[in-house]
Structures are given as C-alpha cells and as structure tokens.
Tab-separated table of C-alpha atoms in Angstrom:
chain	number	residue	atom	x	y	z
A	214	UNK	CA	45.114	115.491	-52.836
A	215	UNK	CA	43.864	113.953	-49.845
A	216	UNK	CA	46.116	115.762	-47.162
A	217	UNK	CA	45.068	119.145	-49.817
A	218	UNK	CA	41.371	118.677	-48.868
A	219	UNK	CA	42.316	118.226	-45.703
A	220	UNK	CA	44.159	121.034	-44.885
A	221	UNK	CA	41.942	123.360	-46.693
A	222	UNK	CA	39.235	122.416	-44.260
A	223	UNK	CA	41.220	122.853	-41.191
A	224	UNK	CA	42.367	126.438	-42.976
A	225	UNK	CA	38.976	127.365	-43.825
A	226	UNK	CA	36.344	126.959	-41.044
A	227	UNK	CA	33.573	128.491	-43.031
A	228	UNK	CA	34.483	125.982	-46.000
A	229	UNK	CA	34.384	123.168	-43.348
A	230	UNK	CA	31.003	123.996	-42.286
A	231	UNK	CA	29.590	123.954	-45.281
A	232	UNK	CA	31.055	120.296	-45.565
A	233	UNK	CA	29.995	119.251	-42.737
A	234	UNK	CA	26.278	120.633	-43.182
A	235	UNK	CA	26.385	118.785	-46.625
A	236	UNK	CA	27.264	115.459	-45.026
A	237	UNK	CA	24.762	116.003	-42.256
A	238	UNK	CA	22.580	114.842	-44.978
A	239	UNK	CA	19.208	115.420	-46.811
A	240	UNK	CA	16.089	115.043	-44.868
A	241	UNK	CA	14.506	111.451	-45.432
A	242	UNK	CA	11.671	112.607	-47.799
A	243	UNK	CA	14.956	112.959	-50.051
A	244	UNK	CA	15.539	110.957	-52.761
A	245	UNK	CA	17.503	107.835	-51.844
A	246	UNK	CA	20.655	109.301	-54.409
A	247	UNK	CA	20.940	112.137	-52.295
A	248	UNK	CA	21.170	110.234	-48.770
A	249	UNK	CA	24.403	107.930	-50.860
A	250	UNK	CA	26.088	111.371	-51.827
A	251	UNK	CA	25.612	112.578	-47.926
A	252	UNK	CA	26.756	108.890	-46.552
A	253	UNK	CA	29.769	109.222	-49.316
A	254	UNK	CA	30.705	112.807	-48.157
A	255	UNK	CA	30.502	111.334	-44.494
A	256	UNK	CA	32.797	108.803	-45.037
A	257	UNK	CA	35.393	110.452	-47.015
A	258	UNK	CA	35.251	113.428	-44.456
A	259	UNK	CA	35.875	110.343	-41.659
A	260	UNK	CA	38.829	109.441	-43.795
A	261	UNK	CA	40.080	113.010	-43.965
A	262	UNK	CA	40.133	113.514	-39.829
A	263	UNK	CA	41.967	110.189	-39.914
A	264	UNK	CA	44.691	111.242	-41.855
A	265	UNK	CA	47.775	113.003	-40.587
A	266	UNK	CA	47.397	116.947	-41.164
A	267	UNK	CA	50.150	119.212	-43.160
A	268	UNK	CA	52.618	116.357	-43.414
A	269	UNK	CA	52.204	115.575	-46.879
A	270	UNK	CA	51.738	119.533	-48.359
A	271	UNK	CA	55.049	121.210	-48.130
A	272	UNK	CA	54.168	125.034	-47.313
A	273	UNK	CA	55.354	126.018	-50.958
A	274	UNK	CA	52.184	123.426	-52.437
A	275	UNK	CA	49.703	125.006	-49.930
A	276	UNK	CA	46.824	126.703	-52.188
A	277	UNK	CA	45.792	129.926	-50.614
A	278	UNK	CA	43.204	132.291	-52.288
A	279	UNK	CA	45.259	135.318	-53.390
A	280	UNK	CA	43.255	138.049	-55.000
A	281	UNK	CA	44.537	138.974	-58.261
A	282	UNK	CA	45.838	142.334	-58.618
A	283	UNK	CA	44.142	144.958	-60.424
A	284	UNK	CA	43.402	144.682	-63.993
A	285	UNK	CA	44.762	141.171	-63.988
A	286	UNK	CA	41.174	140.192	-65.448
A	287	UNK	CA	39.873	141.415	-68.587
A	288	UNK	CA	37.072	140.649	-69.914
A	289	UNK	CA	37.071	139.054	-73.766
A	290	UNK	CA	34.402	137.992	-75.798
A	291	UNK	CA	31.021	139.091	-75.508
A	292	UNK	CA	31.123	140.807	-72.620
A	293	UNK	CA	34.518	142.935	-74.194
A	294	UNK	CA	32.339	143.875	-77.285
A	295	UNK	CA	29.623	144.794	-74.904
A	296	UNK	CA	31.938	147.359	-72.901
A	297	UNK	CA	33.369	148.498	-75.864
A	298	UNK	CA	29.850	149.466	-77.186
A	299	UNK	CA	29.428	151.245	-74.145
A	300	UNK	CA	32.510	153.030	-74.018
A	301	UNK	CA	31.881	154.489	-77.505
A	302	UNK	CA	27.721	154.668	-77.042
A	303	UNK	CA	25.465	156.698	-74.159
A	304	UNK	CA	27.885	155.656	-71.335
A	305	UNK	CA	31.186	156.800	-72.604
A	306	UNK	CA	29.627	159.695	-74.483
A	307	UNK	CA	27.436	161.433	-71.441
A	308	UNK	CA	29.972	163.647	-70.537
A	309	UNK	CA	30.172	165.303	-74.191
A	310	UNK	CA	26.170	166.164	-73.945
A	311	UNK	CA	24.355	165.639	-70.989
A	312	UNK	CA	24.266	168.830	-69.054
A	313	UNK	CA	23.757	167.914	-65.477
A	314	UNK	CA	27.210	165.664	-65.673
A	315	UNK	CA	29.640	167.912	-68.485
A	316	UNK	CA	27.918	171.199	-66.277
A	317	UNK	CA	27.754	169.879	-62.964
A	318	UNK	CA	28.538	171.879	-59.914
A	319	UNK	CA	31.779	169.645	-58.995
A	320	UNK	CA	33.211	171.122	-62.321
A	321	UNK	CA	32.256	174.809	-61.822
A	322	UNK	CA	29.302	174.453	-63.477
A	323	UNK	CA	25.633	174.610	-62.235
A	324	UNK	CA	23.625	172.289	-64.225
A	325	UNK	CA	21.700	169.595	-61.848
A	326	UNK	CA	18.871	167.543	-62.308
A	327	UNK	CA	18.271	167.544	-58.433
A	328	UNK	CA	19.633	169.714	-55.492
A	329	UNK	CA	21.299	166.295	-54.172
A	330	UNK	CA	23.896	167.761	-57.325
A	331	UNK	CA	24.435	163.651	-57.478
A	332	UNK	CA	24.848	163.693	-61.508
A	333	UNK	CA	28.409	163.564	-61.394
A	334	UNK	CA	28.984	161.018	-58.623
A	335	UNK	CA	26.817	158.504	-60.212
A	336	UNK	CA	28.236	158.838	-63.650
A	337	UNK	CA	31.884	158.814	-62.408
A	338	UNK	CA	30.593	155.616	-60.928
A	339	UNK	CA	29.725	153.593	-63.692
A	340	UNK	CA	32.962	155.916	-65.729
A	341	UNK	CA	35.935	154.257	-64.131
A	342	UNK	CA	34.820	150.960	-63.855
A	343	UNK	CA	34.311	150.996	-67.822
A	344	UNK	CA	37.977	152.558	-68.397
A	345	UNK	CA	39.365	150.558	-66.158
A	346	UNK	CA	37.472	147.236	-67.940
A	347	UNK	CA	37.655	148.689	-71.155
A	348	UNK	CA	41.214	150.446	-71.281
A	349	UNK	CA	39.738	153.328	-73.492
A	350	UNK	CA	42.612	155.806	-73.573
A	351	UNK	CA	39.785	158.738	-74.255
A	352	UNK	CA	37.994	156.973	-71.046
A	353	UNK	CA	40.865	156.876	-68.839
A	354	UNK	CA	41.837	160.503	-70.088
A	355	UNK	CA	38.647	161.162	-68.980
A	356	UNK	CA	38.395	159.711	-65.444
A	357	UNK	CA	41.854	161.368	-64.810
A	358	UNK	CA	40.696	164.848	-66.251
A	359	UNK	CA	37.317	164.986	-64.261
A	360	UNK	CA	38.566	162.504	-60.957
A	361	UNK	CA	41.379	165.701	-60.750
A	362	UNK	CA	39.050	168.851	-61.378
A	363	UNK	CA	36.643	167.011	-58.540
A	364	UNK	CA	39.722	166.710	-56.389
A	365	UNK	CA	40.418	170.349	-56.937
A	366	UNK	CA	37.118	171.718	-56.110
A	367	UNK	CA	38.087	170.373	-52.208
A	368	UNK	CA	37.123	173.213	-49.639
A	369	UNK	CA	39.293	173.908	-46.668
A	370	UNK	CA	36.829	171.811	-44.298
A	371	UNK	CA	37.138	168.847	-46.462
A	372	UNK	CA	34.026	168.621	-48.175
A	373	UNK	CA	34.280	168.157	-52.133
A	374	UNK	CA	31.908	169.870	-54.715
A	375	UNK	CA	30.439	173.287	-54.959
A	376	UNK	CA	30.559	175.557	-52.259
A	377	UNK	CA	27.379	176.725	-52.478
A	378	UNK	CA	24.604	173.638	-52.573
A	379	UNK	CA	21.516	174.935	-55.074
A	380	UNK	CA	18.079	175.249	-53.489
A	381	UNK	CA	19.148	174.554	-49.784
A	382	UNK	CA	16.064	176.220	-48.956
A	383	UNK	CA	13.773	173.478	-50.256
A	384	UNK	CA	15.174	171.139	-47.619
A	385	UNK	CA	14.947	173.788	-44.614
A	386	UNK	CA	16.521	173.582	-40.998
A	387	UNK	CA	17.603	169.782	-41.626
A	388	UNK	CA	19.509	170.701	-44.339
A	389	UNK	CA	21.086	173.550	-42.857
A	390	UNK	CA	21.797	171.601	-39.546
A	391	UNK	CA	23.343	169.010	-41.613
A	392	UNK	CA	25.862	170.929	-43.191
C-alpha cells in the first residue's frame, strides 16, 4: 500500500499538493489534535519519499482514474423513483402540452415564449439527461424524434432553427449585425 500512496503522489501533482498543504499543518490557535494529525501526515509523507518508487506496483496493479463509460451508472433508489416521477410527470410530459416546446420554431412551428425562441433548447436540456438516466423508451423515442427534426431544420450556413427569427425588430441593428 505504501509504494501505492506513493506512486499516486508522484502521478498526481495536484493530489500531492493537497498532501503536502495538509501536513504543513494547522495554525497554532488549532486544537492540539489537529497539530498530531499534521505531525502524523508529516511523518508518514517522510516515510513515503524514503521509500523506493514503482518497484513494488507492477504496471498491471497501478490504479489510474478511468472514467466509466456512458450509462455505466444508474441511479437506484430514491433518486430512480424520483426520475421516474419525472419522466412520467411535468418534465417528461411538456412536450405533449406546452406550446412554446411541442410548437416551437426548431420544429416548424411558431409558438415562443420569447424571441430568444430558447423553449426548445432548454427543455431538450433537461430531456436527454432524464432518458438517458431514466431509460424511458417513450423518452428516448422522444429525444431521437425531436434531436433529428432539430438536426433537419439545419440551413445551408450552418445555423440550426427557424429561418426566420420572430420579432428581430425589437432587438434593432445589434440584432441584425449579429446575424
């Protein structure tokens, strides 16, 4: 474990100084528990230096943070039952009856609750994150349905969304310089 600790220092300098500001030690107004625990930390850091480095970790023992692939963490318990309330409550239902989102402008439509025509982006935000977490079948038919009609609505300069932006007067010569 030893030559572990000691190699995950050496591999992680950000890890290390965090150690080493931990073993600096607490100021002296600190309770007297808190200067052993920095004096411990010193001296079992000491130790570490002093040991040879890599020789007893064969590469194939080395831990390395790997990040898991996607949707190799579900959630369970509470927090499933919460997302699943979600999926079948206001969140996973919005695009049935809200108009700005099921009549947006990125579908064809030309509902809006602002000329920013952001209804759709935010709800597709908080949308595939709950299929994904949630693996709704009606949610991730969604997300494909709505992520593909959004793809399709792509002009031929790149831009995605209607081609026409509602009330571009109302934000004048900045607006039109911007686009």
């Amino acid at each position: 474990p030893d030559a572990e600790v000691a190699e995950l220092l050496s591999d992680s300098p950000a890890l290390a100084a965090v150690v080493e500001e931990a073993a600096r030690g607490p100021h002296a107004s600190e309770p007297a528990c808190a200067q052993a625990e920095a004096a411990w930390l010193r001296a079992r850091l000491s130790e570490l230096r002093a040991a040879p480095s890599g020789a007893a970790s064969p590469p194939a023992l080395r831990r390395r943070f790997q990040a898991p692939t996607l949707g190799a963490a579900l959630p369970e318990g509470w927090l499933k039952d919460v997302l699943h309330r979600s999926a079948e409550g206001l969140a996973g239902r919005l695009f049935e009856f809200y108009p700005p989102v099921r009549d947006s402008g990125f579908l064809g439509g030309v509902s809006s609750y602002s000329s920013l025509l952001e209804d759709l982006p935010y709800a597709l935000n908080g949308l595939v994150p709950l299929a994904a977490a949630t693996r709704s079948p009606r949610l991730l038919e969604l997300c494909d349905e709505v992520v593909a009609r959004v793809l399709a609505s792509q002009g031929p300069e790149g831009w995605l969304g209607p081609d026409e932006w509602p009330d571009a007067e109302e934000h004048g010569d900045a607006y039109r310089a911007a686009a």
